[in-house]
Tab-separated table of C-alpha atoms and ligand atoms in Angstrom:
chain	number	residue	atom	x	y	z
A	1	UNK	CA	0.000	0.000	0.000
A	2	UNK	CA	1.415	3.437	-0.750
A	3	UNK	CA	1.815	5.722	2.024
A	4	UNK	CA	-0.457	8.102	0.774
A	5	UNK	CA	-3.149	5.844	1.520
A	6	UNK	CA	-2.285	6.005	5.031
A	7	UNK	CA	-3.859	8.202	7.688
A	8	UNK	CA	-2.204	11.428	8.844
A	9	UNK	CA	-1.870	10.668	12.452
A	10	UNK	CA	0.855	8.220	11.576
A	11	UNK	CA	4.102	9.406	13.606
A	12	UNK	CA	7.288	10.800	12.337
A	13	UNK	CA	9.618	10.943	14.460
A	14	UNK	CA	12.490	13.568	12.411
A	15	UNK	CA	9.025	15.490	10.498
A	16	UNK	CA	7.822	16.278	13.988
A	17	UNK	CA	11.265	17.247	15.122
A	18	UNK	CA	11.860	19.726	12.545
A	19	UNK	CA	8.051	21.261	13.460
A	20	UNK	CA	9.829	21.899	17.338
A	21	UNK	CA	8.741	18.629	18.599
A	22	UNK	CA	11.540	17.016	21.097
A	23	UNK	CA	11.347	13.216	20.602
A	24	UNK	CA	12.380	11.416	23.998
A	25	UNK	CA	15.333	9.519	20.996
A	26	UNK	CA	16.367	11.275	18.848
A	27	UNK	CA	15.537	10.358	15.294
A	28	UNK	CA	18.581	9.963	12.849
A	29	UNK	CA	19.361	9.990	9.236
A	30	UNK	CA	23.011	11.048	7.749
A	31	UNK	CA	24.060	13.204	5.031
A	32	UNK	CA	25.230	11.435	2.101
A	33	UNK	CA	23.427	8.386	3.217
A	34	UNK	CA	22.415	7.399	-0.295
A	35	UNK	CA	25.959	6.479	-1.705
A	36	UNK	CA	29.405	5.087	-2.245
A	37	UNK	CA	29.907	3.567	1.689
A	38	UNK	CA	26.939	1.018	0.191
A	39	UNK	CA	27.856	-1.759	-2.005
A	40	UNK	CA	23.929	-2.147	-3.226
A	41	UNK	CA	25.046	1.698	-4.469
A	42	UNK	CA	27.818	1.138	-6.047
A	43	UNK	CA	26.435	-1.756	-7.820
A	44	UNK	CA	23.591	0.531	-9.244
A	45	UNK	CA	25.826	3.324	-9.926
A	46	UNK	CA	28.079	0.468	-12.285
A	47	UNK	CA	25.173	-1.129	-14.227
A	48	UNK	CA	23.641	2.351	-15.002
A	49	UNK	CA	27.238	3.583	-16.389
A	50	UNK	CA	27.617	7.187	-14.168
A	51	UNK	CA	26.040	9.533	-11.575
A	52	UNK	CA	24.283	11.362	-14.776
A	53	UNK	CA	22.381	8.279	-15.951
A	54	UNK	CA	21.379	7.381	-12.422
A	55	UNK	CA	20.442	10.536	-10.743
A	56	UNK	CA	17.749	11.378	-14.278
A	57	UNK	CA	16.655	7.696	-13.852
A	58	UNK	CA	13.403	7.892	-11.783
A	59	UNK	CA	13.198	4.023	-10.707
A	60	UNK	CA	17.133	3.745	-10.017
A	61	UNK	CA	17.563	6.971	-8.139
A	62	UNK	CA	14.173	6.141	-6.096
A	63	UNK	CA	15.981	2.714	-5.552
A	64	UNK	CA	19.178	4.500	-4.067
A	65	UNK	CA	16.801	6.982	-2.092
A	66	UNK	CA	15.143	4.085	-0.463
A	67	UNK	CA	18.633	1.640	-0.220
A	68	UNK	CA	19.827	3.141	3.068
A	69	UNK	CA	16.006	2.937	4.662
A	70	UNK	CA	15.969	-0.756	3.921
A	71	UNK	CA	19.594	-1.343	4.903
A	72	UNK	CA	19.589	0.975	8.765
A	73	UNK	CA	15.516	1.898	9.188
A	74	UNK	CA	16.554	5.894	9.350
A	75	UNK	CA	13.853	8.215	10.258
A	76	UNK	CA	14.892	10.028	6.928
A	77	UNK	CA	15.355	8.981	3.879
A	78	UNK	CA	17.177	11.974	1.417
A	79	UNK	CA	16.358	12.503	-2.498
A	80	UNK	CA	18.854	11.175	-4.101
A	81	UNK	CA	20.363	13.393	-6.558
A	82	UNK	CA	22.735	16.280	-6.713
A	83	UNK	CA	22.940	20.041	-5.936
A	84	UNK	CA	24.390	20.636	-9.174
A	85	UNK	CA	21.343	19.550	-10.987
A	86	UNK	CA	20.591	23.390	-10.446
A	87	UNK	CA	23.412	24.796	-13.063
A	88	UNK	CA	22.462	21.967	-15.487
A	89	UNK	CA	19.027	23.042	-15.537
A	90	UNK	CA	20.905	26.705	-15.686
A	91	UNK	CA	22.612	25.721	-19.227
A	92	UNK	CA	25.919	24.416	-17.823
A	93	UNK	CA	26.791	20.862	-19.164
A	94	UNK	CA	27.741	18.698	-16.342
A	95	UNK	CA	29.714	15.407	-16.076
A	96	UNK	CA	30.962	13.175	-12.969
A	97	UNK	CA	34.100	11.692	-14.168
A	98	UNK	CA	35.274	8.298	-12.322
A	99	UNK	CA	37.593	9.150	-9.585
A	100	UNK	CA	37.314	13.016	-10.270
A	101	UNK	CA	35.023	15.548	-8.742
A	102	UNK	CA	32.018	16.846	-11.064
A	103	UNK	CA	32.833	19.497	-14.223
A	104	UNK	CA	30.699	22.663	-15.387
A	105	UNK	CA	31.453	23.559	-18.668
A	106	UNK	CA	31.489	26.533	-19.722
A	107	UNK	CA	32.669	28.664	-16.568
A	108	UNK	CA	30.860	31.854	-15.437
A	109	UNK	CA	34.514	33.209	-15.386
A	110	UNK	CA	34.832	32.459	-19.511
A	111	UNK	CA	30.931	32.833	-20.125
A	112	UNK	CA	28.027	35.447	-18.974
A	113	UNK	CA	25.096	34.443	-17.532
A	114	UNK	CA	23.331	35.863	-20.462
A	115	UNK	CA	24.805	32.861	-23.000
A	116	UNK	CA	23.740	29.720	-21.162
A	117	UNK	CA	20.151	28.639	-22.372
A	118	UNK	CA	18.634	27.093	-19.048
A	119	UNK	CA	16.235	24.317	-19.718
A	120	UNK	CA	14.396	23.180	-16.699
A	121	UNK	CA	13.264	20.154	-18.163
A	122	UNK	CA	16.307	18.869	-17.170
A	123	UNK	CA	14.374	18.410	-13.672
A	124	UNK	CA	11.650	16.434	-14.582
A	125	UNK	CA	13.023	13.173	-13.850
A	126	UNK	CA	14.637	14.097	-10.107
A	127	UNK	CA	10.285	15.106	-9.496
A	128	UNK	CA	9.576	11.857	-10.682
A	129	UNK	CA	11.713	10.389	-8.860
A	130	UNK	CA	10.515	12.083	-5.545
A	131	UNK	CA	6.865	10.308	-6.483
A	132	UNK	CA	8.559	7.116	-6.855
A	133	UNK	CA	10.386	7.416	-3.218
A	134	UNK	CA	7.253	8.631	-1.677
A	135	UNK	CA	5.119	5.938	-2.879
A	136	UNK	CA	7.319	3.166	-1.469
A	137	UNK	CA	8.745	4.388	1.938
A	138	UNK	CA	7.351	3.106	5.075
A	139	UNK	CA	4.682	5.295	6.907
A	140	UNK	CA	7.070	6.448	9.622
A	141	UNK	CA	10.029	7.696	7.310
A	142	UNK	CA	10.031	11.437	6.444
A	143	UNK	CA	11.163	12.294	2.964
A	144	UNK	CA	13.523	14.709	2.444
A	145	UNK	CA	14.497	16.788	-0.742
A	146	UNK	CA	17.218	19.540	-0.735
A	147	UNK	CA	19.042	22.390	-2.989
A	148	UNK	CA	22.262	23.414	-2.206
A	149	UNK	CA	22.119	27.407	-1.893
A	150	UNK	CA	23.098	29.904	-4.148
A	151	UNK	CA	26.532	30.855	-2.412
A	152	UNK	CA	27.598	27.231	-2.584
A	153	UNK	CA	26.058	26.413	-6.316
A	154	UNK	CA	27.855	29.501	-7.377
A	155	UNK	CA	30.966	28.263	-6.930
A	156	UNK	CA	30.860	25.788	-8.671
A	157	UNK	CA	29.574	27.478	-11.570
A	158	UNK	CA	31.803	29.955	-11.193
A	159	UNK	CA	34.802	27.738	-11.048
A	160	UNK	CA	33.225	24.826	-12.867
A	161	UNK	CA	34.316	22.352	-10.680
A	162	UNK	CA	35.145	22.122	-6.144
A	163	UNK	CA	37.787	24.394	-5.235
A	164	UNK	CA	40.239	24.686	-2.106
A	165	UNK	CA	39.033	27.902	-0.625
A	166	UNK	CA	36.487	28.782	-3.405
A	167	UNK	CA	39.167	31.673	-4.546
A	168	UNK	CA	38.463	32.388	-7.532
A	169	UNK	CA	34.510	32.793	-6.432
A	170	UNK	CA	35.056	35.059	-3.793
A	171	UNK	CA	37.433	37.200	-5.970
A	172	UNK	CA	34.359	37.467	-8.433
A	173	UNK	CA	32.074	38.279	-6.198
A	174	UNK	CA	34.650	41.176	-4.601
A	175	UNK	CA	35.455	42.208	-8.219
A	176	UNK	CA	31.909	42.616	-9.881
A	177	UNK	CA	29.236	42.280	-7.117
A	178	UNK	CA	26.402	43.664	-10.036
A	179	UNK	CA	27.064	40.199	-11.450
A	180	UNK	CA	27.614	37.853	-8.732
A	181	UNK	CA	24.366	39.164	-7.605
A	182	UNK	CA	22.485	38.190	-10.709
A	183	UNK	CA	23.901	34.483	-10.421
A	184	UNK	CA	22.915	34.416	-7.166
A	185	UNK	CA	19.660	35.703	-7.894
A	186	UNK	CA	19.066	33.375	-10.842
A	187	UNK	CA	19.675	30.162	-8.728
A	188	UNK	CA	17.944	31.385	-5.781
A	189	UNK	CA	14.961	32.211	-8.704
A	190	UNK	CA	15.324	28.276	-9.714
A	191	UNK	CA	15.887	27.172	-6.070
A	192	UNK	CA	12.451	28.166	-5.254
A	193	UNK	CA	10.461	26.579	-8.303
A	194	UNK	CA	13.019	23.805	-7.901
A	195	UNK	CA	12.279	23.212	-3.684
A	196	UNK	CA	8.132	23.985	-4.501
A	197	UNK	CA	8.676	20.721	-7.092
A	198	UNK	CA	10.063	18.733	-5.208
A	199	UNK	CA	7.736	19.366	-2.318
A	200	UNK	CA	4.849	19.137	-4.678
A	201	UNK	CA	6.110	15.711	-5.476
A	202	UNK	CA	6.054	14.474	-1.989
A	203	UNK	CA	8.700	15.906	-0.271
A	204	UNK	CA	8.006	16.459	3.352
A	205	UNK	CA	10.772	18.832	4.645
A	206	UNK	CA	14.026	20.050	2.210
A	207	UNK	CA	17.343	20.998	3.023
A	208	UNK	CA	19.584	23.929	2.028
A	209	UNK	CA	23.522	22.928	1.595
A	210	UNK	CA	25.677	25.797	1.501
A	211	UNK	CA	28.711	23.882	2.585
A	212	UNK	CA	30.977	26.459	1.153
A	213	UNK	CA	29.710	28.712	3.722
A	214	UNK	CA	32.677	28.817	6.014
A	215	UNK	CA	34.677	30.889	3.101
A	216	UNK	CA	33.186	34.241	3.607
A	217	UNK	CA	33.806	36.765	5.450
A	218	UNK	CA	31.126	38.459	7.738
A	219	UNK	CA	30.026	41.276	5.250
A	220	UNK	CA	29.939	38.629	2.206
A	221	UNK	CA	28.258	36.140	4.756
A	222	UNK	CA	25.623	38.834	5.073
A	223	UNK	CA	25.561	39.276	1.485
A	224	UNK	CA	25.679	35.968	-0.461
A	225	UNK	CA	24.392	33.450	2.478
A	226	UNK	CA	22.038	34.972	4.826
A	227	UNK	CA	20.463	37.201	2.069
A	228	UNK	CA	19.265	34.913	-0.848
A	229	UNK	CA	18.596	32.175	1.633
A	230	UNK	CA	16.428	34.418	3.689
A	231	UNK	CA	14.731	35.093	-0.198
A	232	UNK	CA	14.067	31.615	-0.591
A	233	UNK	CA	12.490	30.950	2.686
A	234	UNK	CA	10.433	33.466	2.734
A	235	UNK	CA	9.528	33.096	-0.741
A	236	UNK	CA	8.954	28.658	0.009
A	237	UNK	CA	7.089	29.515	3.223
A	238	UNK	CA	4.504	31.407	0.755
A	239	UNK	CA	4.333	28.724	-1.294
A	240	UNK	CA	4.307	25.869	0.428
A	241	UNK	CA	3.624	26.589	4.097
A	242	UNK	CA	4.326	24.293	6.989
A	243	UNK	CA	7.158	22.171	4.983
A	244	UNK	CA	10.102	22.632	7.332
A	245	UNK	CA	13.364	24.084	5.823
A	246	UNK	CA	16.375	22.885	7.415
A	247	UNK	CA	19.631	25.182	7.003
A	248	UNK	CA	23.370	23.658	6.537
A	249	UNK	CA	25.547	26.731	6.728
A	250	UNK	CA	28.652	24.457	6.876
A	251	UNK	CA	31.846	26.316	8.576
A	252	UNK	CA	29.528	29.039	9.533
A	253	UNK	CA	30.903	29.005	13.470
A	254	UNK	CA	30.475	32.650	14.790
A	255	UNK	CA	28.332	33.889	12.004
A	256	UNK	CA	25.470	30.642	13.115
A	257	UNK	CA	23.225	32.816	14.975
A	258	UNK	CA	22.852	35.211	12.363
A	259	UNK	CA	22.392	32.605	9.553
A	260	UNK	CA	19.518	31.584	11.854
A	261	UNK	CA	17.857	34.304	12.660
A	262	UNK	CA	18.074	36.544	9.279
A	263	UNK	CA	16.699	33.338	6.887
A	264	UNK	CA	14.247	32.378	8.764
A	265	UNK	CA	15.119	28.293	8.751
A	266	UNK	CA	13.038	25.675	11.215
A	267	UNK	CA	15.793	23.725	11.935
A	268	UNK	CA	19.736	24.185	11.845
A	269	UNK	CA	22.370	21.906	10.880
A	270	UNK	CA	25.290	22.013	12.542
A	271	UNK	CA	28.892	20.848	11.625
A	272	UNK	CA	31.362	18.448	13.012
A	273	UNK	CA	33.710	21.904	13.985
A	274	UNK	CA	30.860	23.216	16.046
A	275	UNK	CA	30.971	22.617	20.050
A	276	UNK	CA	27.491	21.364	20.436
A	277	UNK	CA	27.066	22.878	23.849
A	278	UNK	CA	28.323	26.377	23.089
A	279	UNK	CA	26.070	25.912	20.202
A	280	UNK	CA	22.942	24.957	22.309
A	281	UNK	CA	23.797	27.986	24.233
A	282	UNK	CA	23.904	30.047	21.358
A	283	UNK	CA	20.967	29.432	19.662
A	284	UNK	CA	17.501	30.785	20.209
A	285	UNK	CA	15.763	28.133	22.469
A	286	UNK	CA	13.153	25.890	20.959
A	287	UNK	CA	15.189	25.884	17.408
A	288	UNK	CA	15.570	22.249	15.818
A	289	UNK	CA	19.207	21.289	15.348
A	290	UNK	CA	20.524	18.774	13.408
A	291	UNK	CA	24.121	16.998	13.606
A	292	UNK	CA	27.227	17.108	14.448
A	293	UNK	CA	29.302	13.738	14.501
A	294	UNK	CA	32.461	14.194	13.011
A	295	UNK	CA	32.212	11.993	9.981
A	296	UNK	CA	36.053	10.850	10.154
A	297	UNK	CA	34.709	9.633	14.338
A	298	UNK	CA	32.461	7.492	12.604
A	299	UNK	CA	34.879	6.006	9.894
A	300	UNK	CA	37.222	4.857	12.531
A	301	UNK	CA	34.766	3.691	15.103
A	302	UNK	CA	35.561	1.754	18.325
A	303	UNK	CA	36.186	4.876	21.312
A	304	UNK	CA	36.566	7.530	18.989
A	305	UNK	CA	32.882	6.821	18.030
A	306	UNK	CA	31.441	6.170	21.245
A	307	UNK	CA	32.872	8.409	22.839
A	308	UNK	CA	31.350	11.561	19.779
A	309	UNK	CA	27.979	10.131	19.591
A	310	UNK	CA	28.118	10.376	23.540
A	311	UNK	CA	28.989	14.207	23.206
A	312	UNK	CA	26.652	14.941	20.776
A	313	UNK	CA	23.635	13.068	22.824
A	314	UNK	CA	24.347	15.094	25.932
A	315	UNK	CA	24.371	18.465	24.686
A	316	UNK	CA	21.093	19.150	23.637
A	317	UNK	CA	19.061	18.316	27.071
A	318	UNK	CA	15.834	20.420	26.244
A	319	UNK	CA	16.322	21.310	22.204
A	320	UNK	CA	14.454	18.968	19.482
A	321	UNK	CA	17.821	17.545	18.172
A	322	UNK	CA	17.749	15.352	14.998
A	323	UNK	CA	21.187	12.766	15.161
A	324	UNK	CA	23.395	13.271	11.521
A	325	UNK	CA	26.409	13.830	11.136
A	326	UNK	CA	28.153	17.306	10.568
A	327	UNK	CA	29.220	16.516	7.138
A	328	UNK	CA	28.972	13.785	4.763
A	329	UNK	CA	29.332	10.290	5.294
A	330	UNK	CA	32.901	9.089	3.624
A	331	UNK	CA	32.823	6.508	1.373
A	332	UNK	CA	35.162	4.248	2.945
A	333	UNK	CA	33.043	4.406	5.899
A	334	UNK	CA	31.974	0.382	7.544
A	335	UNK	CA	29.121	-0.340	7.420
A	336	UNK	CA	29.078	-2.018	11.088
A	337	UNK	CA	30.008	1.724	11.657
A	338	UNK	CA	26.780	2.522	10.607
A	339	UNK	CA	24.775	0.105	12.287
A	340	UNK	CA	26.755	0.516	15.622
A	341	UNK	CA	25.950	3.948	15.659
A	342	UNK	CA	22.298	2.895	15.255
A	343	UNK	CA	22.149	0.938	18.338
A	344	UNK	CA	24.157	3.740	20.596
A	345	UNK	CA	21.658	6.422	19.220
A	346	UNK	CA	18.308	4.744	19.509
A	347	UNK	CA	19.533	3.242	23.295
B	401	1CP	O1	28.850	7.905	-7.499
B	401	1CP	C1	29.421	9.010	-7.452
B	401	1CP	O2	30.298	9.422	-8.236
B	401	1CP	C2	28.930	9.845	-6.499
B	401	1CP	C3	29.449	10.752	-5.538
B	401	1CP	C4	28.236	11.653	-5.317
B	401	1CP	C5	27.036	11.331	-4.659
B	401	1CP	C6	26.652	10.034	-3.983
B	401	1CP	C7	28.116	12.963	-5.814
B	401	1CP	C8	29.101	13.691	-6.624
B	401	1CP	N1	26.875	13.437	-5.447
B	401	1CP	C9	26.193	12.485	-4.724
B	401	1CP	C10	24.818	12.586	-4.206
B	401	1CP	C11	24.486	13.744	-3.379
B	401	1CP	N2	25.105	14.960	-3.387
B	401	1CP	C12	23.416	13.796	-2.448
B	401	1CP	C13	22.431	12.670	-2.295
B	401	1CP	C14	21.752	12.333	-1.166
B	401	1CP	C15	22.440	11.899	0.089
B	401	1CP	O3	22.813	12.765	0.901
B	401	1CP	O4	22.501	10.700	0.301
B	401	1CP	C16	23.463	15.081	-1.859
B	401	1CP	C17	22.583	15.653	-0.762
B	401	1CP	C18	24.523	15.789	-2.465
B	401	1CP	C19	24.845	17.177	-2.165
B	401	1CP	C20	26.097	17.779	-2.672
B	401	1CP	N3	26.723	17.586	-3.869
B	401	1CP	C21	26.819	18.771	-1.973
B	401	1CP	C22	26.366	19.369	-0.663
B	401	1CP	C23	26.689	18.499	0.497
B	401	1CP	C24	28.138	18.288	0.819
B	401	1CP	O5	28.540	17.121	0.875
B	401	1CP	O6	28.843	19.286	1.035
B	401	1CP	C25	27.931	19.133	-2.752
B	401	1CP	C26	29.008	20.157	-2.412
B	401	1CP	C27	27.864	18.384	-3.961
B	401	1CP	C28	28.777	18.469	-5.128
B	401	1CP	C29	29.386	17.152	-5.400
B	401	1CP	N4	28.710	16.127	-6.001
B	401	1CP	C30	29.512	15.013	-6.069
B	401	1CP	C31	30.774	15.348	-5.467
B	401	1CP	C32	31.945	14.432	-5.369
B	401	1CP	C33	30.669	16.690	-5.035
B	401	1CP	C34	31.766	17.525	-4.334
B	401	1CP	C35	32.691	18.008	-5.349
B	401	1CP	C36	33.812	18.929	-4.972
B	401	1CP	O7	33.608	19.912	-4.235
B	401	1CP	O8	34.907	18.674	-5.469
């Protein structure tokens, strides 16, 4: 039976956390839970030929959105599908190379704007695949579709591929701010239709990555985080009210109150770099928080594990607190990690 079918009063656990509900465990999901750590992944990703060909593959990428539910029962389960999906559907061409990082081709440092001819189409199979996910996860799971923001898309389009300190995108954005401000306004423009999608396809809650975050400094914080993410908020919270909107300002440290309270977000992930009790301290009370294992704690396990998920249980005593990670899971990671995790978190 699909879960639509099912009557509203069933619980979830993380969907009720992010709407300020404290859960007496806290419900847990990890970033990057869809992926390379699983062999059932891997296995997908090598019969379809390449990211490409699986993420714009409704029934495969629903399969890898559901692979980690069936595997470890998470509260969550996360689209599967990328955050560069955006500058495709922008014009960019975009490839995932084995063993490299992704490409965007051309650069916004060789190209305008202007020249790339967007075609949003290129999103209609990552909705479809949202249905697909939504009709097959068990009652209690809460499904979860994301953007990454504009900040952290522009650098790659920028750039046209990850870079060290994102450089030669903060340079740009120093040098002409008239036209940084139009990408940024562009993607936050698609962010929105692209976030109201997804949730119209049954996503439950979404998630903004701006994991480049931690680059700026405070007055180009201001400027290229909290602003268009405060834009896209307000302008999903129009459209779509009562879908949660979780925030990942990755490396934001000093600059996290802020973030919080000039977007707008119902819930706050925090990073692995974060102290979670200066954080809880920090943050307006009654704000959902998300996180902040150190991913590298849970690839080598044994103490170093224990002893992090201990920390990070402890310091939230009153807060709704969702368990994740404060980054991405690496792709080396056990999966007896995983599952020992499990048990310490749900007690
Ligand atoms: O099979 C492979 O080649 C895949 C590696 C991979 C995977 C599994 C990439 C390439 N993307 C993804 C999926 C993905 N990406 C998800 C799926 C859902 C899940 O969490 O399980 C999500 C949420 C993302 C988000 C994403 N992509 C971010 C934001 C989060 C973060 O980790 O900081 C970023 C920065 C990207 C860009 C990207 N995509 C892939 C890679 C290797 C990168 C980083 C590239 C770089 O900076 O060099």
């Amino acid at each position: 039976m699909g879960r639509r079918a099912l009557p509203d009063s069933v619980h979830k656990p993380l969907l009720a956390t992010l709407r300020g509900e404290r859960q007496d465990r806290p419900p847990v999901w990890l970033m990057r839970q869809a992926g390379r750590y699983l062999p059932e992944y891997r296995a997908l990703r090598a019969e379809k030929g390449g990211f490409l060909a699986l993420a714009t593959d409704p029934e495969a990428a629903a399969e890898v959105t559901l692979q980690p539910i069936r595997r470890f029962g998470f509260d969550g389960a996360i689209l599967f599908s990328d955050i560069l999906m955006v500058p495709w559907a922008m014009g960019q061409e975009l490839s995932f190379g084995a063993g490299e990082g992704p490409r965007l081709s051309p650069t916004l440092l060789t190209r305008k704007l202007a020249e790339l001819s967007p075609d949003v189409a290129r999103l209609a199979p990552i909705y479809a695949t949202v249905r697909r996910a939504a009709a097959s996860l068990p009652a209690a799971t809460t499904l979860l579709g994301f953007a990454g923001s504009p900040w952290t898309v522009a650098t790659y389009m920028v750039a046209g591929q990850g870079s060290k300190d994102q450089a030669e995108t903060r340079a740009f954005a120093y040098a002409d701010p008239v036209a940084f401000a139009a990408i940024v306004d562009a993607i936050a423009d698609l962010t929105v239709e692209y976030l109201a999608g997804q949730i119209a396809s049954g996503a439950e809650a979404a998630q903004l990555f701006d994991s480049w975050a931690g680059s700026l400094s405070p007055e180009q914080f201001e400027r290229w985080v909290i602003e268009p993410n405060a834009r896209i908020v307000a302008a999903l919270r129009a459209r779509c009210p009562g879908v949660p909107i979780i925030g990942f300002p990755k490396g934001a440290g000093d600059k996290l109150r802020a973030y919080a309270e000039g977007t707008g977000v119902d819930a706050l992930g925090l990073d692995e770099t974060l102290d979670p009790v200066l954080a809880d301290a920090m943050l307006p009370p009654g704000l959902p928080v998300q996180g902040n294992l150190d991913p590298l704690a849970l690839l080598t396990g044994g103490e170093a594990l224990t002893r992090g998920i201990a920390r990070v249980l402890a310091a939230f005593p009153e807060r709704p607190h969702i368990f994740n990670l404060g980054h991405g899971i690496g792709q080396h990671t056990p999966i007896a990690h995983v599952e020992a995790l499990l048990r310490q978190v749900r007690g």
